[in-house]
mmCIF file of C-alpha atoms in Angstrom:
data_model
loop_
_atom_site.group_PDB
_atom_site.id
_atom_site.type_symbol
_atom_site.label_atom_id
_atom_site.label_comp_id
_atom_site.label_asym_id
_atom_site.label_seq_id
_atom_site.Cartn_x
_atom_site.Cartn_y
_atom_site.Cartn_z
ATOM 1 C CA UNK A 1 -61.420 -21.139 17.742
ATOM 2 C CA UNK A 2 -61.076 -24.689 19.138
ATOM 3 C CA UNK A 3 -59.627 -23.391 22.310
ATOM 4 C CA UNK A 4 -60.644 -20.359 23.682
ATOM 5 C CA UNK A 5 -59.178 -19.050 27.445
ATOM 6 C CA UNK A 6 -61.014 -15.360 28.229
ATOM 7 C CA UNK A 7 -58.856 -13.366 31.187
ATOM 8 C CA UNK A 8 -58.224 -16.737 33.287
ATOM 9 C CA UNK A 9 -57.023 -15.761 36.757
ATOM 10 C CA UNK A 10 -56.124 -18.786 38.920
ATOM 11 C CA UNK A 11 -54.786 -18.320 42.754
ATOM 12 C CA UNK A 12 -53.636 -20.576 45.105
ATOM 13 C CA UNK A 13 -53.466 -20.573 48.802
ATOM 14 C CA UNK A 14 -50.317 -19.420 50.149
ATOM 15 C CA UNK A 15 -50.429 -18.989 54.107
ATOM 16 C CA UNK A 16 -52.545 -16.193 55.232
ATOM 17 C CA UNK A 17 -53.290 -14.841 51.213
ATOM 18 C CA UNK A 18 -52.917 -16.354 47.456
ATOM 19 C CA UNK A 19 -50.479 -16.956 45.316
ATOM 20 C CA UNK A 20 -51.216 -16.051 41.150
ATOM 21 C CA UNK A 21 -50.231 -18.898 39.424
ATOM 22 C CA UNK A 22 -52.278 -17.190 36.015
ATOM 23 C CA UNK A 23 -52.924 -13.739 35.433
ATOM 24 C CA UNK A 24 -56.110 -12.531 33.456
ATOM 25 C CA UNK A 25 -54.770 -14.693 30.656
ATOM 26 C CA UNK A 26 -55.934 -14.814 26.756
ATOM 27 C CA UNK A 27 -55.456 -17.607 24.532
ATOM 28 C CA UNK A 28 -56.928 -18.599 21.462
ATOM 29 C CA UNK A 29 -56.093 -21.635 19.600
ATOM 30 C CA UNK A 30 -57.173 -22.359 16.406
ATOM 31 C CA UNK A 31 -58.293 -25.640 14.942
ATOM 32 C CA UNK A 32 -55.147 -27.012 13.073
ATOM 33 C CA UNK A 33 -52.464 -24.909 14.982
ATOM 34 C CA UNK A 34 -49.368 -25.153 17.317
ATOM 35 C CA UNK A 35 -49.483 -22.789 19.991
ATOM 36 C CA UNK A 36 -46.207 -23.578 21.984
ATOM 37 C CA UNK A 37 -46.046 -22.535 25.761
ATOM 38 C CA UNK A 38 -42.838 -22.094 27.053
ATOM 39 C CA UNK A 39 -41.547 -20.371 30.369
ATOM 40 C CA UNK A 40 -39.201 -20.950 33.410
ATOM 41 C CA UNK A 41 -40.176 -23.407 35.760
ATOM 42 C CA UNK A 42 -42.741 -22.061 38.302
ATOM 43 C CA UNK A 43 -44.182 -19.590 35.424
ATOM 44 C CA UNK A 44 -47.622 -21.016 35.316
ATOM 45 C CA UNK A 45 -47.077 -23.601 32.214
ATOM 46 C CA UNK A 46 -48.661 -26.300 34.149
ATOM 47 C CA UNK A 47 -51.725 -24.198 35.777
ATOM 48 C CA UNK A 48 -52.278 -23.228 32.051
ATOM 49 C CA UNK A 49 -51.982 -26.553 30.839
ATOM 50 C CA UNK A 50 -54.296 -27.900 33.807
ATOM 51 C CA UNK A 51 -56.928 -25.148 33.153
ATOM 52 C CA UNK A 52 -57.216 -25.674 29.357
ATOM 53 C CA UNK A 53 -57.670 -29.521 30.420
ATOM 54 C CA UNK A 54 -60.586 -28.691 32.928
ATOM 55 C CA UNK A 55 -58.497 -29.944 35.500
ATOM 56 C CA UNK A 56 -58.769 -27.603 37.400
ATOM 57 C CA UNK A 57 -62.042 -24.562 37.388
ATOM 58 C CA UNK A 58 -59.961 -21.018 37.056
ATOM 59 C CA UNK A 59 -61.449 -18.014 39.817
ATOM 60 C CA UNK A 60 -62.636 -15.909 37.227
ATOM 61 C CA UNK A 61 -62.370 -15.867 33.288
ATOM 62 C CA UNK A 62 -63.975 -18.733 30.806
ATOM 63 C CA UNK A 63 -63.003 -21.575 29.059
ATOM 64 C CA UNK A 64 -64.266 -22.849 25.821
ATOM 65 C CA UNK A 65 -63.123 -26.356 24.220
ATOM 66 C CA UNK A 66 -64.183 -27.355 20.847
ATOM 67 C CA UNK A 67 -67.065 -24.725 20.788
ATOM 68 C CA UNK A 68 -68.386 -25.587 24.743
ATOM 69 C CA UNK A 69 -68.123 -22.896 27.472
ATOM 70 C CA UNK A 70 -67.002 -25.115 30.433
ATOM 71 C CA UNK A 71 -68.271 -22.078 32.652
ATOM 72 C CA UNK A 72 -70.779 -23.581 35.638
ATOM 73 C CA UNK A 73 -70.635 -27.280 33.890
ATOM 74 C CA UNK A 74 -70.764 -30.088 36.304
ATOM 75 C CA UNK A 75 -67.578 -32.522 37.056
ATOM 76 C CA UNK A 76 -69.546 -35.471 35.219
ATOM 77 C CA UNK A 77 -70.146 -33.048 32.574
ATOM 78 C CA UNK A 78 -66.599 -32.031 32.395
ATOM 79 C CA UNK A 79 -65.659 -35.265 32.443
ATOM 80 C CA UNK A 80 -67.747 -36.191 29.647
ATOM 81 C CA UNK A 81 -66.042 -32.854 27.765
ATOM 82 C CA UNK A 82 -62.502 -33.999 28.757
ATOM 83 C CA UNK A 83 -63.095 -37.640 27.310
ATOM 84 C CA UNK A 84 -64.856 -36.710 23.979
ATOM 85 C CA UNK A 85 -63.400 -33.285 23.110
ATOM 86 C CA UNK A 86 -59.789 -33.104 24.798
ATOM 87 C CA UNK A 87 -56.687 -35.336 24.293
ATOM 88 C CA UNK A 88 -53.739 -34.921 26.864
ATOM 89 C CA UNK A 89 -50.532 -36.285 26.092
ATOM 90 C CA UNK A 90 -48.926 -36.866 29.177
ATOM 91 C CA UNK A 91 -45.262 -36.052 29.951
ATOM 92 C CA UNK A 92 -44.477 -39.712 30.665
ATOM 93 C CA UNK A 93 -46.223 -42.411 28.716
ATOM 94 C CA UNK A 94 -47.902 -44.667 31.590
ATOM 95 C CA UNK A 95 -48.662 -46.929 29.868
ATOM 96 C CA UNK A 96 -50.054 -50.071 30.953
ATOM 97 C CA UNK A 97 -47.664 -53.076 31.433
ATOM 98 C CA UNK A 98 -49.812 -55.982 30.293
ATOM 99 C CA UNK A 99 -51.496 -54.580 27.258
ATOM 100 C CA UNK A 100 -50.210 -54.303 23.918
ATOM 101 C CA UNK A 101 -50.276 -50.785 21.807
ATOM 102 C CA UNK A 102 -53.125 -51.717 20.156
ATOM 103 C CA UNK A 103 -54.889 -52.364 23.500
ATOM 104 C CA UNK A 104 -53.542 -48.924 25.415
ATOM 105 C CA UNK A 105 -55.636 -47.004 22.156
ATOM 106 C CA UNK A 106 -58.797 -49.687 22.754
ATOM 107 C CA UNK A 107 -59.388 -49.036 26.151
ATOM 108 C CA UNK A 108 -60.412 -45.372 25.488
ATOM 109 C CA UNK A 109 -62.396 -46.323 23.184
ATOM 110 C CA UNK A 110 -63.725 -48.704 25.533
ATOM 111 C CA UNK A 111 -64.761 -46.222 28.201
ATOM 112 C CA UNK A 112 -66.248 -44.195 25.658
ATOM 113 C CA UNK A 113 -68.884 -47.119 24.729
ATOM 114 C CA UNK A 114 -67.332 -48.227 21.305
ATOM 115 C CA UNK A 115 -67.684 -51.851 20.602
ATOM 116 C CA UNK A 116 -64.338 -54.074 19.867
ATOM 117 C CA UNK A 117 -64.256 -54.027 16.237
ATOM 118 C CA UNK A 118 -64.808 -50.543 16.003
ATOM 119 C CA UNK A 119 -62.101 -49.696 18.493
ATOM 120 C CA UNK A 120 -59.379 -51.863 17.042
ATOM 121 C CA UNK A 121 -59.737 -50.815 13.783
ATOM 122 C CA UNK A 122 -59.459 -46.804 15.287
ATOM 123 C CA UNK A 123 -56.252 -48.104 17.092
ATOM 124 C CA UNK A 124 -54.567 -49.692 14.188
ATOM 125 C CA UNK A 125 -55.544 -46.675 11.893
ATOM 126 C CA UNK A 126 -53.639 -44.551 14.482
ATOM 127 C CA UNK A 127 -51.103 -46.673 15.178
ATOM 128 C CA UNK A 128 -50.592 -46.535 11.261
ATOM 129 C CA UNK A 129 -50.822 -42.588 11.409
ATOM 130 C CA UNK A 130 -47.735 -42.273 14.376
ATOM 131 C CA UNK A 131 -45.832 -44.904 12.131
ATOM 132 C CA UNK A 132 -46.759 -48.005 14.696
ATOM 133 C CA UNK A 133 -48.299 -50.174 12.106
ATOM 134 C CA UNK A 134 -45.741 -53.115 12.775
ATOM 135 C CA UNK A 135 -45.619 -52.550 16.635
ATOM 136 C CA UNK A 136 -49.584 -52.875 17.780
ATOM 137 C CA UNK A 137 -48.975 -56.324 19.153
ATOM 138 C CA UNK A 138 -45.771 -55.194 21.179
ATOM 139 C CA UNK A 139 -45.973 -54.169 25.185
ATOM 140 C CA UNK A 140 -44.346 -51.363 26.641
ATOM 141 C CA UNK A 141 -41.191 -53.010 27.471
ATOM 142 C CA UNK A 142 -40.849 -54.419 23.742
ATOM 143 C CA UNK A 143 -40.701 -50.564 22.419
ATOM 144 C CA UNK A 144 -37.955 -47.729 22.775
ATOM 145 C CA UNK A 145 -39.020 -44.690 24.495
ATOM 146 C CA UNK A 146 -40.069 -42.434 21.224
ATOM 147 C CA UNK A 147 -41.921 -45.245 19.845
ATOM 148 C CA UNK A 148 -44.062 -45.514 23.919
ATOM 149 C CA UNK A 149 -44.322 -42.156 23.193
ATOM 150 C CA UNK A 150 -45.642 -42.581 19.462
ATOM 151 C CA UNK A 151 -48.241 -44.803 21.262
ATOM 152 C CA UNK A 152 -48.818 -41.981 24.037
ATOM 153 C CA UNK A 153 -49.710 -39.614 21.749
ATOM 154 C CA UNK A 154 -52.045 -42.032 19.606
ATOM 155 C CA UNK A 155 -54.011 -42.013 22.692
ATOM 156 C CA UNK A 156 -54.934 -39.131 23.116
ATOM 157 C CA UNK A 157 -56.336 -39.161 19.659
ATOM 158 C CA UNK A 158 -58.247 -41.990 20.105
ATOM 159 C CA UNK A 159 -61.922 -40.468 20.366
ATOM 160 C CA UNK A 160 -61.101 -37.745 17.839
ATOM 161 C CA UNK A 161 -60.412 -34.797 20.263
ATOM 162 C CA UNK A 162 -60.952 -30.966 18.680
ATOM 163 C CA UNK A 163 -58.488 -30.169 21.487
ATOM 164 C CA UNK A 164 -54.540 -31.962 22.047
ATOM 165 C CA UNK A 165 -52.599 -30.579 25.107
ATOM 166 C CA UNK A 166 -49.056 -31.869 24.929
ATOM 167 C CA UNK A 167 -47.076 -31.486 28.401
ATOM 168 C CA UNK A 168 -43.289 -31.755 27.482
ATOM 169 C CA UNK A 169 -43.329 -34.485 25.160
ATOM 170 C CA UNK A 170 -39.349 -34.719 24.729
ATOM 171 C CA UNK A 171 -38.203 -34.471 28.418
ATOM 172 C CA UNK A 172 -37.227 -38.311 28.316
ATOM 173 C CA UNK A 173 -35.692 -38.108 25.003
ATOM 174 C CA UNK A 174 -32.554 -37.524 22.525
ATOM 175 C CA UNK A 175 -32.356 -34.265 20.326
ATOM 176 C CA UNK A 176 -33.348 -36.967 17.288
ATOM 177 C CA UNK A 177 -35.880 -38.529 18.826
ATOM 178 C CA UNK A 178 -37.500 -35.373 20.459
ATOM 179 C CA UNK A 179 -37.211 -33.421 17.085
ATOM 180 C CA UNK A 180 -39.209 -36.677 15.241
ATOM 181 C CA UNK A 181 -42.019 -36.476 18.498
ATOM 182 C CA UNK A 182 -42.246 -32.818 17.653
ATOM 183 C CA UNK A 183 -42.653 -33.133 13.718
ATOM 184 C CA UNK A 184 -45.399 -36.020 14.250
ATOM 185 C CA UNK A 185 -47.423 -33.940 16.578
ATOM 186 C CA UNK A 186 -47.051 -30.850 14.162
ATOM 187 C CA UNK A 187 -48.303 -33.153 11.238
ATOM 188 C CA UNK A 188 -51.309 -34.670 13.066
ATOM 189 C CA UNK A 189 -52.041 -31.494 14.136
ATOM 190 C CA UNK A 190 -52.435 -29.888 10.772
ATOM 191 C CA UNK A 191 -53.857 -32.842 9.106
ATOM 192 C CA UNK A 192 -56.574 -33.822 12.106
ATOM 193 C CA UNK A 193 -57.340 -30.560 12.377
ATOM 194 C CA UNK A 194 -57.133 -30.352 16.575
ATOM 195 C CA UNK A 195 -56.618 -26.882 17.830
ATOM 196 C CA UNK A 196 -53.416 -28.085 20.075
ATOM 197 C CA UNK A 197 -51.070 -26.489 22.665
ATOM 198 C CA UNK A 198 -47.406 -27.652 23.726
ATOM 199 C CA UNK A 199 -46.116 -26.587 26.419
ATOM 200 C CA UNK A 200 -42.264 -27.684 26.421
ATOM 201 C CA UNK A 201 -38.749 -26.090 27.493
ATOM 202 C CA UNK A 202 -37.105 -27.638 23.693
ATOM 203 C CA UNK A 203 -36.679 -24.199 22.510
ATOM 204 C CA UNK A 204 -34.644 -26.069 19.407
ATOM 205 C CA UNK A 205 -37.879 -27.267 18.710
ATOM 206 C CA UNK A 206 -40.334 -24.120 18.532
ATOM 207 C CA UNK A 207 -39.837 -23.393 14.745
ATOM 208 C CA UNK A 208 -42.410 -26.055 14.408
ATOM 209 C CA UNK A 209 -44.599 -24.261 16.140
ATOM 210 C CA UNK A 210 -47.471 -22.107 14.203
ATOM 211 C CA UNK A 211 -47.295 -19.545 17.112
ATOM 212 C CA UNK A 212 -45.298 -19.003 20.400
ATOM 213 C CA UNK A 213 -46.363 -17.981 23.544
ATOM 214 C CA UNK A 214 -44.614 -17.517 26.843
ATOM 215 C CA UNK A 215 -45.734 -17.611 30.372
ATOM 216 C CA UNK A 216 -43.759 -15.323 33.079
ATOM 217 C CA UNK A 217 -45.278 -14.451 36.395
ATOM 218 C CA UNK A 218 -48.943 -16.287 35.330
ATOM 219 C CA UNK A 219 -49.008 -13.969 32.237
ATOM 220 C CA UNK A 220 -48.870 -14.405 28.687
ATOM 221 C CA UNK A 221 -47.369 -12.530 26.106
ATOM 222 C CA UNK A 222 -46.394 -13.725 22.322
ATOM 223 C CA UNK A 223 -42.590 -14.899 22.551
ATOM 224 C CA UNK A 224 -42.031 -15.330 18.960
ATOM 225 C CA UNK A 225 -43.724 -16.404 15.444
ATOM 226 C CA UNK A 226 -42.513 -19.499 14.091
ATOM 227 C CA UNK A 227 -41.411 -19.015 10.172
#
């Protein structure tokens, strides 16, 4: 398993006591899988999400990325884990203004030591993988919003994560568009190999899923098997 949550309890304060956001949760991911997360709002999608991303350090329970127990690791070592092993794709792009798509996928690869020539030849193969080829020398403002997100989740690919958390990836988008965002993470998924989790509230869009979960209360229970 690629991603591996053991009875995760999270709490947050609330007054005079805590509030559950998760609930002795169990997930396992496995490497080249969908696991969709869906829920109403306030179900614990995003503590989930932010847990899995070693955003935030659960009360109890264990996390393992890519084969790494994250229990008692440092913040510069999860750092280190979250920029080598994870890839978030954000629910808005952000991308930077001034820099082409090429250069949003370099500077990753830039913080992660590579030199220039190896990180634009990474970020044109990727670009080339999401179906950017043509648009690498194009800012932000040159591109429609499923093509910034194209170059969103490109990304988060950039260092060759074993994990991809997705966080609503079609909220700014059409049915068509969305549905095309959806198939291109399902097909990277299964041909990179990354163990990856969606969380979205496109229910049109979970038969693309390998497996569904959904979140209610801070627990998890299997929703549905996609076909």
């Amino acid at each position: 398993m690629s991603l591996h949550l053991t009875d995760v309890t999270l709490t947050y304060p609330d007054g005079d006591g805590r509030l559950t956001a998760l609930d002795r949760v169990t997930l396992d991911v496995p490497r080249g899988s969908v696991t969709a997360v869906v829920g109403p709002s306030g179900s614990g999608k995003s503590s989930l999400l932010a847990v899995a991303a070693t955003l935030i350090t659960p009360d109890a329970g264990t996390v393992t990325v890519d084969g790494a127990d994250t229990t008692g690791m440092s913040r510069g070592e999860l750092a280190d884990l979250r920029r080598r092993r994870i890839g978030i794709v954000f629910q808005q792009p952000n991308l930077l203004p001034s820099l082409t798509a090429a250069e949003q996928l370099q500077v990753m690869a830039h913080i992660d030591g590579r030199g220039h020539r190896a990180a634009r030849d990474r970020a044109l193969e990727l670009l080339g993988a999401v179906g950017l080829a043509d648009q690498a020398g194009r800012r932000p403002h040159q591109l429609s919003g499923g093509q910034r997100q194209r170059v969103n989740i490109a990304r988060a690919l950039m260092n060759d994560p074993g994990v991809l958390l997705v966080d609503e990836p079609t909220s700014a988008l059409d049915h068509e568009r969305g549905a095309a965002v959806i198939r291109l993470i399902t097909r990277l998924t299964h041909e990179r190999g990354t163990a990856t989790v969606l969380v979205t509230h496109d229910h049109a869009q979970l038969a693309a899923a390998d497996r569904v979960t959904e979140v209610r209360d801070g627990r998890l229970s299997l929703a549905a098997t996609a076909g």
